[in-house]
Amino acid sequence: MADQHRQAAVVEFDHVTKRYDAPTGRDKGKPTPGAVNDLSMKVPAGKICILVGPSGCGKTTTMKMINRIIEPTSGTIRLQGEDVTGSPPDELRRRIGYVIQQVGLFPHLTIADNVATVPRLLRWDGSRTRARVDEMLDLVGMDPSIYRGRYPKELSGGQRQRVGVARALAADPPVMLMDEPFGAVDPIAREKLQNEFLRLQEDIGKTIVFVTHDIDEAIKMGDRIAVLRTGGKLAQYASPAELLMYPADEFVEDFVGADRALKRLALQRVRDIDLWTAATVRSGEPVAEARRKIAEADIDIPLVVDDHGRPQGWLSERGLAGERVRPELRSRAEPLVELDDVLRDALADLIESEVHYSPVVDPDGCLAGVLSLEVISQSLHVPPERARTSTELVEPAGDDAVSAEIEPA
Ligand SMILES: Nc1ncnc2c1ncn2[C@@H]1O[C@H](COP(=O)(O)OP(=O)(O)OP(=O)(O)O)[C@@H](O)[C@H]1O
Ligand SMILES: [Mg+2]
């Protein structure tokens, strides 16, 4: 099963333009502006590509040309290297899952029948289809024994969205098109669906073309983001970090928003950046040894740790007065930041606790480094190709020397 889920395909737009037919009525005969204008971009296999831009900029049109609901006026779209016009639309649509804008479940069909739509088209036998339906409902977190026989109107908005995803995945297509899949639910349900979907994508690894109006959703969900401007022109195609660091022009800059530095922090986790080091000392250890460690660390105040390496607090000067370290603290090790925290939340913790830096712990609670305002600020200046984000693994930032001259609060 897992192998089956792992198939994905490259989707490639090559100078694709779409003009709708000339208008009728008063404007009859006037040339129409392009809905999509000379679009070229490549969506790598197994990645999420977000199409984002203002209403009417051609997102849905772009998406519908992939599965030939709409035919381009000119240019070529290739799926795993093959021109999509080489495949009959029916056959193509079985290889491409589609979650349409506003979910679009069939209201008169049960949830099971909705999910079974494409397997039935493919004439799978009954038992295989039933097994697949249950598997898909499980996959999107809906107990088949409860929901299989229900009708769409008996579900919440978020549940309907999940069924829409289950239906699109049912025939295990290598490509999924999702048109504002989470657009119709409240912000809290939306965030939950987004997180679930990202987790799901780690398992299924599909090539996903995903439309949204919402730049925050784009930044969170996308491996790559295509920003379209009115008239269907591609303004920028880049990774989220690149988009936030180097918007191509004023339009993208405005679209991304004035708070792009903060958005960038929401993309990075504490484990992705170079932390400061602190000396760790234990109660009773020789002061000479402690002083040697302190000299090597980025911060000149040592952290007292327990026998498991868990930070207790920052040692006071008096703790180093004798032969052996006495666990006299100047302050407790607070807040404790975790490696998996996103930088934006960690920054909020530092600000709230009114400290310049604080210890970072690994999942076992052991010291992993020290996060400081300086380290966070530096991470904003790392060029995007060197910045690590949750979706891209690139070499971490270099070994720029950091000096620690500030005192803990
Ligand atoms: N069938 C059609 N005939 C003529 N013009 C169309 C047709 N469908 C879409 N358009 C026009 O093409 C442009 C792009 O439409 P499209 O639906 O792709 O936009 P969109 O980016 O998906 O917008 P939204 O965010 O509102 O869903 C719009 O100006 C729209 O009015
Ligand atoms: Mg649309």
Coordinates of C-alpha atoms and ligand atoms in Angstrom, one line a residue:
M1 CA 0.0 0.0 0.0
A2 CA 2.7 2.5 1.0
D3 CA 4.5 1.9 -2.2
Q4 CA 1.4 2.4 -4.2
H5 CA 0.9 5.7 -2.4
R6 CA 4.4 6.9 -3.3
Q7 CA 3.8 7.4 -7.0
A8 CA 3.9 11.0 -8.1
A9 CA 4.4 12.9 -11.4
V10 CA 6.0 16.1 -12.6
V11 CA 3.5 18.7 -13.9
E12 CA 4.9 21.1 -16.4
F13 CA 3.4 24.2 -18.0
D14 CA 5.2 25.3 -21.2
H15 CA 4.1 28.8 -22.5
V16 CA 0.5 28.1 -21.7
T17 CA -2.1 30.8 -22.6
K18 CA -5.8 30.6 -22.2
R19 CA -8.2 33.2 -23.8
Y20 CA -11.9 32.6 -23.3
D21 CA -14.1 33.1 -26.3
A22 CA -14.8 36.6 -27.5
P23 CA -17.6 38.2 -25.5
T24 CA -21.1 38.5 -26.8
G25 CA -23.4 41.5 -26.4
R26 CA -22.0 45.0 -26.4
D27 CA -18.4 43.9 -26.2
K28 CA -18.9 41.3 -28.9
G29 CA -15.8 40.9 -31.1
K30 CA -13.5 42.7 -28.8
P31 CA -10.4 40.7 -28.0
T32 CA -10.5 39.2 -24.5
P33 CA -7.7 39.6 -22.1
G34 CA -5.9 36.3 -21.4
A35 CA -7.2 34.4 -18.3
V36 CA -3.8 32.8 -18.3
N37 CA -0.9 34.4 -20.0
D38 CA 2.2 32.6 -21.2
L39 CA 2.6 30.5 -18.1
S40 CA 5.7 28.4 -17.8
M41 CA 6.5 26.5 -14.6
K42 CA 7.4 23.1 -13.4
V43 CA 5.9 21.4 -10.4
P44 CA 8.3 18.7 -9.1
A45 CA 7.0 15.2 -8.4
G46 CA 5.8 14.7 -4.9
K47 CA 5.7 18.4 -4.0
I48 CA 2.9 20.9 -3.2
C49 CA 2.7 23.8 -5.5
I50 CA 0.4 26.6 -4.4
L51 CA -1.3 28.9 -6.9
V52 CA -2.1 32.1 -5.2
G53 CA -3.3 35.5 -6.3
P54 CA -6.3 37.9 -6.3
S55 CA -9.7 36.8 -7.4
G56 CA -10.0 36.3 -11.2
C57 CA -6.3 36.0 -11.8
G58 CA -6.6 32.6 -13.4
K59 CA -6.0 30.1 -10.7
T60 CA -8.9 27.9 -11.4
T61 CA -8.4 28.2 -15.1
T62 CA -4.7 27.1 -14.7
M63 CA -5.8 24.1 -12.6
K64 CA -8.6 23.0 -15.0
M65 CA -6.2 23.0 -17.9
I66 CA -4.2 20.2 -16.2
N67 CA -7.1 17.7 -16.4
R68 CA -8.5 19.2 -19.6
I69 CA -11.7 20.5 -18.2
I70 CA -10.5 23.6 -20.0
E71 CA -8.2 23.4 -23.1
P72 CA -5.4 25.9 -23.5
T73 CA -5.5 28.4 -26.4
S74 CA -1.8 27.7 -26.9
G75 CA 1.1 26.1 -25.2
T76 CA 1.6 22.6 -23.7
I77 CA 1.0 21.0 -20.4
R78 CA 2.9 17.8 -19.7
L79 CA 2.3 15.2 -17.0
Q80 CA 5.4 13.1 -16.3
G81 CA 6.8 14.3 -19.7
E82 CA 3.6 13.5 -21.7
D83 CA 1.5 16.1 -23.4
V84 CA -1.9 15.9 -21.6
T85 CA -3.7 16.4 -24.9
G86 CA -2.4 13.0 -25.9
S87 CA -4.8 11.4 -23.4
P88 CA -8.6 11.3 -23.6
P89 CA -10.0 13.6 -20.9
D90 CA -11.8 10.7 -19.2
E91 CA -8.7 8.7 -18.9
L92 CA -6.7 11.7 -17.7
R93 CA -9.2 12.5 -15.0
R94 CA -8.8 9.1 -13.5
R95 CA -5.1 9.8 -13.0
I96 CA -5.7 13.2 -11.5
G97 CA -7.6 13.6 -8.3
Y98 CA -9.6 16.8 -8.1
V99 CA -11.0 18.6 -5.0
I100 CA -13.2 21.3 -6.5
Q101 CA -13.9 24.7 -5.1
Q102 CA -16.7 24.4 -2.6
V103 CA -16.1 20.6 -2.1
G104 CA -18.9 19.5 -4.5
L105 CA -19.9 16.2 -2.9
F106 CA -22.9 14.6 -4.6
P107 CA -25.7 15.4 -2.2
H108 CA -27.9 12.4 -3.1
L109 CA -25.1 9.9 -2.6
T110 CA -23.8 8.5 0.7
I111 CA -20.3 9.3 1.8
A112 CA -19.2 5.8 0.7
D113 CA -20.7 6.3 -2.8
N114 CA -19.1 9.7 -3.0
V115 CA -15.7 8.3 -2.2
A116 CA -16.2 5.4 -4.6
T117 CA -16.8 7.6 -7.6
V118 CA -13.6 7.0 -9.5
P119 CA -13.1 3.4 -8.5
R120 CA -16.5 2.7 -10.0
L121 CA -15.6 4.6 -13.1
L122 CA -12.6 2.3 -13.2
R123 CA -14.9 -0.7 -12.8
W124 CA -13.2 -2.0 -9.7
D125 CA -15.1 -4.9 -8.2
G126 CA -17.4 -4.3 -5.2
S127 CA -15.2 -5.7 -2.4
R128 CA -12.1 -3.9 -3.6
T129 CA -14.0 -0.6 -3.8
R130 CA -15.6 -1.1 -0.4
A131 CA -12.2 -1.8 1.1
R132 CA -10.7 1.3 -0.6
V133 CA -13.5 3.5 0.7
D134 CA -12.9 2.4 4.3
E135 CA -9.2 2.8 3.9
M136 CA -9.6 6.4 2.5
L137 CA -12.1 7.4 5.2
D138 CA -9.7 6.1 7.8
L139 CA -6.9 8.0 6.1
V140 CA -8.7 11.3 6.5
G141 CA -9.7 10.6 10.1
M142 CA -13.3 9.6 9.6
D143 CA -14.5 6.4 11.2
P144 CA -16.0 4.4 8.2
S145 CA -18.4 2.5 10.5
I146 CA -20.0 5.9 11.5
Y147 CA -19.8 7.9 8.3
R148 CA -19.9 5.5 5.4
G149 CA -23.7 5.4 5.2
R150 CA -24.3 9.1 5.9
Y151 CA -25.2 11.8 3.4
P152 CA -23.2 15.0 2.9
K153 CA -25.8 17.2 4.6
E154 CA -25.3 15.2 7.8
L155 CA -21.7 16.3 8.0
S156 CA -19.9 19.4 9.2
G157 CA -18.1 21.7 6.8
G158 CA -14.7 20.3 7.8
Q159 CA -15.9 16.7 7.5
R160 CA -17.2 17.4 4.0
Q161 CA -13.8 18.8 3.1
R162 CA -12.2 15.6 4.3
V163 CA -14.5 13.5 2.3
G164 CA -13.7 15.6 -0.7
V165 CA -10.0 14.8 -0.1
A166 CA -10.8 11.1 0.4
R167 CA -12.7 11.0 -2.9
A168 CA -9.9 12.7 -4.8
L169 CA -7.4 10.2 -3.4
A170 CA -9.5 7.0 -3.9
A171 CA -8.0 5.8 -7.1
D172 CA -4.5 6.7 -5.9
P173 CA -3.8 9.3 -8.6
P174 CA -0.2 10.5 -8.9
V175 CA -1.5 14.1 -9.2
M176 CA -4.0 16.0 -7.1
L177 CA -5.6 19.3 -7.9
M178 CA -7.2 21.1 -5.0
D179 CA -9.1 24.3 -5.5
E180 CA -9.4 26.2 -2.3
P181 CA -10.0 22.8 -0.5
F182 CA -10.2 24.4 2.9
G183 CA -11.9 27.6 1.9
A184 CA -15.3 26.9 3.3
V185 CA -14.5 26.3 6.9
D186 CA -13.8 28.5 9.9
P187 CA -10.2 29.4 10.8
I188 CA -9.8 26.8 13.6
A189 CA -11.1 23.9 11.5
R190 CA -9.1 25.1 8.6
E191 CA -5.9 25.0 10.6
K192 CA -6.6 21.5 11.7
L193 CA -7.4 20.4 8.2
Q194 CA -4.1 22.0 7.0
N195 CA -2.1 20.2 9.6
E196 CA -3.8 16.8 8.9
F197 CA -3.3 17.3 5.2
L198 CA 0.5 18.0 5.6
R199 CA 0.8 14.9 7.8
L200 CA -1.1 12.9 5.2
Q201 CA 1.1 14.2 2.4
E202 CA 4.2 13.0 4.2
D203 CA 2.8 9.5 3.7
I204 CA 1.3 9.8 0.2
G205 CA 3.9 12.1 -1.4
K206 CA 1.6 13.2 -4.3
T207 CA 2.2 16.0 -6.7
I208 CA -0.3 18.5 -5.6
V209 CA -1.5 21.7 -7.3
F210 CA -3.3 23.7 -4.6
V211 CA -5.2 26.9 -5.1
T212 CA -5.8 29.5 -2.3
H213 CA -6.5 33.2 -1.9
D214 CA -4.7 33.1 1.4
I215 CA -1.0 33.9 1.4
D216 CA -0.6 32.5 4.9
E217 CA -2.0 29.2 3.8
A218 CA 0.3 29.3 0.8
I219 CA 3.3 29.9 2.9
K220 CA 2.4 27.1 5.3
M221 CA 1.4 24.5 2.8
G222 CA 3.6 25.1 -0.2
D223 CA 6.9 23.6 -1.3
R224 CA 6.7 26.1 -4.1
I225 CA 4.4 29.1 -4.5
A226 CA 3.2 30.6 -7.9
V227 CA 2.0 34.1 -7.4
L228 CA -0.3 35.1 -10.3
R229 CA -1.4 38.6 -11.0
T230 CA -4.6 39.8 -12.7
G231 CA -4.5 38.9 -16.3
G232 CA -3.0 35.5 -15.6
K233 CA 0.6 36.5 -15.5
L234 CA 3.1 34.6 -13.3
A235 CA 4.6 37.2 -11.0
Q236 CA 6.9 34.9 -9.1
Y237 CA 7.5 31.2 -8.7
A238 CA 9.6 30.4 -5.6
S239 CA 9.9 28.6 -2.3
P240 CA 8.1 30.2 0.6
A241 CA 11.3 31.4 2.2
E242 CA 12.5 32.9 -1.1
L243 CA 9.2 34.7 -1.7
L244 CA 9.3 36.2 1.8
M245 CA 13.0 37.2 1.5
Y246 CA 13.1 38.4 -2.1
P247 CA 9.7 39.3 -3.5
A248 CA 10.2 39.8 -7.2
D249 CA 8.4 43.2 -7.4
E250 CA 6.0 45.5 -5.6
F251 CA 2.9 43.5 -6.5
V252 CA 4.4 40.4 -4.8
E253 CA 5.7 42.4 -1.9
D254 CA 2.2 43.9 -1.3
F255 CA 0.6 40.5 -1.7
V256 CA 3.0 38.8 0.7
G257 CA 2.3 41.6 3.2
A258 CA 4.2 44.0 5.4
D259 CA 4.7 41.4 8.1
R260 CA 6.7 39.1 5.9
A261 CA 9.6 39.0 8.4
L262 CA 7.2 37.6 11.0
K263 CA 5.8 35.2 8.5
R264 CA 9.3 34.0 7.7
L265 CA 9.8 33.2 11.4
A266 CA 6.6 31.1 11.3
L267 CA 8.3 29.0 8.7
Q268 CA 11.5 28.1 10.6
R269 CA 11.9 25.9 13.6
V270 CA 14.3 26.4 16.4
R271 CA 16.1 23.2 15.3
D272 CA 16.8 24.8 11.9
I273 CA 19.1 27.5 13.1
D274 CA 22.5 27.7 14.7
L275 CA 22.0 28.2 18.4
W276 CA 24.4 29.6 20.9
T277 CA 26.3 27.3 23.2
A278 CA 26.3 27.5 27.0
A279 CA 28.5 25.7 29.5
T280 CA 26.6 23.1 31.5
V281 CA 27.7 22.5 35.1
R282 CA 26.6 20.2 37.8
S283 CA 26.5 20.8 41.4
G284 CA 29.7 19.6 43.1
E285 CA 31.9 19.6 40.0
P286 CA 35.3 21.3 40.2
V287 CA 35.1 25.0 39.6
A288 CA 38.3 24.9 37.5
E289 CA 36.6 22.5 35.1
A290 CA 33.5 24.7 35.0
R291 CA 35.6 27.8 34.1
R292 CA 37.3 25.9 31.3
K293 CA 33.9 25.0 29.8
I294 CA 32.6 28.6 30.3
A295 CA 35.6 29.9 28.3
E296 CA 34.7 27.7 25.3
A297 CA 31.0 28.6 25.3
D298 CA 29.2 31.4 23.5
I299 CA 27.7 32.7 26.7
D300 CA 29.8 33.4 29.8
I301 CA 27.1 32.3 32.2
P302 CA 26.8 28.6 32.8
L303 CA 23.6 26.6 33.1
V304 CA 23.2 24.3 36.0
V305 CA 21.9 20.9 34.8
D306 CA 20.6 17.9 36.7
D307 CA 22.0 14.4 36.3
H308 CA 20.1 13.9 33.1
G309 CA 21.3 17.1 31.5
R310 CA 18.1 19.0 32.1
P311 CA 18.6 22.7 32.7
Q312 CA 17.7 24.0 36.1
G313 CA 18.8 27.6 36.0
W314 CA 21.6 30.1 35.3
L315 CA 24.4 29.9 37.8
S316 CA 25.2 32.9 39.9
E317 CA 28.8 34.2 40.5
R318 CA 28.7 33.0 44.0
G319 CA 28.2 29.4 42.8
L320 CA 31.7 29.6 41.4
A321 CA 33.3 31.1 44.5
G322 CA 34.7 27.9 46.1
E323 CA 36.5 24.8 44.9
R324 CA 33.3 23.0 43.8
V325 CA 30.3 24.4 42.0
R326 CA 27.5 25.3 44.4
P327 CA 24.0 25.4 42.7
E328 CA 23.3 29.0 43.5
L329 CA 21.0 30.3 40.8
R330 CA 20.7 33.9 39.6
S331 CA 17.6 32.9 37.7
R332 CA 15.7 29.8 36.7
A333 CA 16.0 28.3 33.2
E334 CA 12.9 30.0 31.8
P335 CA 11.2 30.0 29.4
L336 CA 12.3 26.5 28.1
V337 CA 12.2 26.6 24.3
E338 CA 11.8 23.3 22.5
L339 CA 13.7 22.3 19.3
D340 CA 10.4 21.8 17.5
D341 CA 9.0 25.2 18.3
V342 CA 8.5 27.6 15.4
L343 CA 10.7 30.7 15.8
R344 CA 7.7 33.0 15.9
D345 CA 6.4 31.2 19.0
A346 CA 9.8 31.0 20.6
L347 CA 10.3 34.8 20.0
A348 CA 6.9 35.4 21.7
D349 CA 8.1 33.3 24.7
L350 CA 11.3 35.4 25.0
I351 CA 9.4 38.6 24.8
E352 CA 6.8 37.6 27.3
S353 CA 9.4 36.4 29.8
E354 CA 11.4 39.6 29.2
V355 CA 14.7 37.7 28.6
H356 CA 17.3 38.1 25.8
Y357 CA 18.0 34.4 25.6
S358 CA 16.9 31.1 27.0
P359 CA 17.8 27.4 27.0
V360 CA 16.5 25.1 24.2
V361 CA 15.8 21.5 25.1
D362 CA 15.4 18.4 23.0
P363 CA 12.4 16.0 23.4
D364 CA 14.1 14.4 26.4
G365 CA 14.3 17.8 28.1
C366 CA 18.1 17.9 27.8
L367 CA 19.9 21.1 26.8
A368 CA 20.3 21.5 23.0
G369 CA 21.6 25.1 22.9
V370 CA 20.6 28.6 23.6
L371 CA 18.2 30.7 21.6
S372 CA 18.7 34.5 21.7
L373 CA 17.1 37.5 20.1
E374 CA 20.3 37.9 18.1
V375 CA 20.1 34.4 16.8
I376 CA 16.6 35.0 15.7
S377 CA 17.4 38.3 14.1
Q378 CA 20.3 36.6 12.3
S379 CA 18.1 33.9 10.9
L380 CA 16.1 36.6 9.1
H381 CA 19.2 37.6 7.2
V382 CA 20.2 34.1 6.0
P383 CA 19.8 34.0 2.2
P384 CA 16.8 31.8 1.3
E385 CA 18.9 29.3 -0.5
R386 CA 20.7 28.7 2.7
A387 CA 17.7 28.9 5.0
R388 CA 16.2 25.6 6.1
T389 CA 12.4 25.5 6.0
S390 CA 10.1 22.7 7.0
T391 CA 9.8 21.8 3.3
E392 CA 13.4 22.0 2.1
L393 CA 16.6 20.7 3.4
V394 CA 19.5 22.8 2.5
E395 CA 22.8 23.2 4.3
P396 CA 22.4 25.1 7.5
A397 CA 23.8 28.6 7.9
G398 CA 27.6 28.8 8.2
D399 CA 29.8 29.2 11.3
D400 CA 29.6 32.9 11.7
A401 CA 31.2 33.7 15.0
V402 CA 28.7 35.0 17.5
S403 CA 29.8 36.9 20.6
A404 CA 27.7 36.9 23.7
E405 CA 28.0 40.1 25.6
I406 CA 24.5 40.3 27.1
E407 CA 23.6 39.3 30.5
P408 CA 20.6 37.2 31.3
A409 CA 17.8 39.2 32.7
Ligands
LIG1 N1 -16.1 30.3 -18.9 C1 -15.6 31.5 -18.9 N2 -15.8 32.4 -19.9 C2 -15.2 33.6 -20.0 N3 -14.4 34.1 -19.1 C3 -14.1 33.3 -18.0 C4 -14.7 32.0 -17.9 N4 -14.2 31.4 -16.7 C5 -13.4 32.3 -16.2 N5 -13.3 33.4 -16.9 C6 -12.5 34.7 -16.6 O1 -11.2 34.3 -16.6 C7 -10.5 34.9 -15.5 C8 -9.9 33.9 -14.6 O2 -10.9 33.2 -14.0 P1 -10.6 32.0 -12.9 O3 -11.8 31.4 -12.5 O4 -9.5 31.2 -13.4 O5 -10.0 32.9 -11.7 P2 -9.6 32.5 -10.2 O6 -8.2 33.0 -10.0 O7 -9.8 31.1 -10.0 O8 -10.6 33.4 -9.3 P3 -11.2 33.1 -7.8 O9 -10.1 33.3 -6.9 O10 -12.3 34.1 -7.7 O11 -11.7 31.7 -7.8 C9 -11.5 35.8 -14.9 O12 -11.4 37.1 -15.3 C10 -12.9 35.2 -15.3 O13 -13.9 36.2 -15.3
MG2 MG -11.1 30.0 -8.7

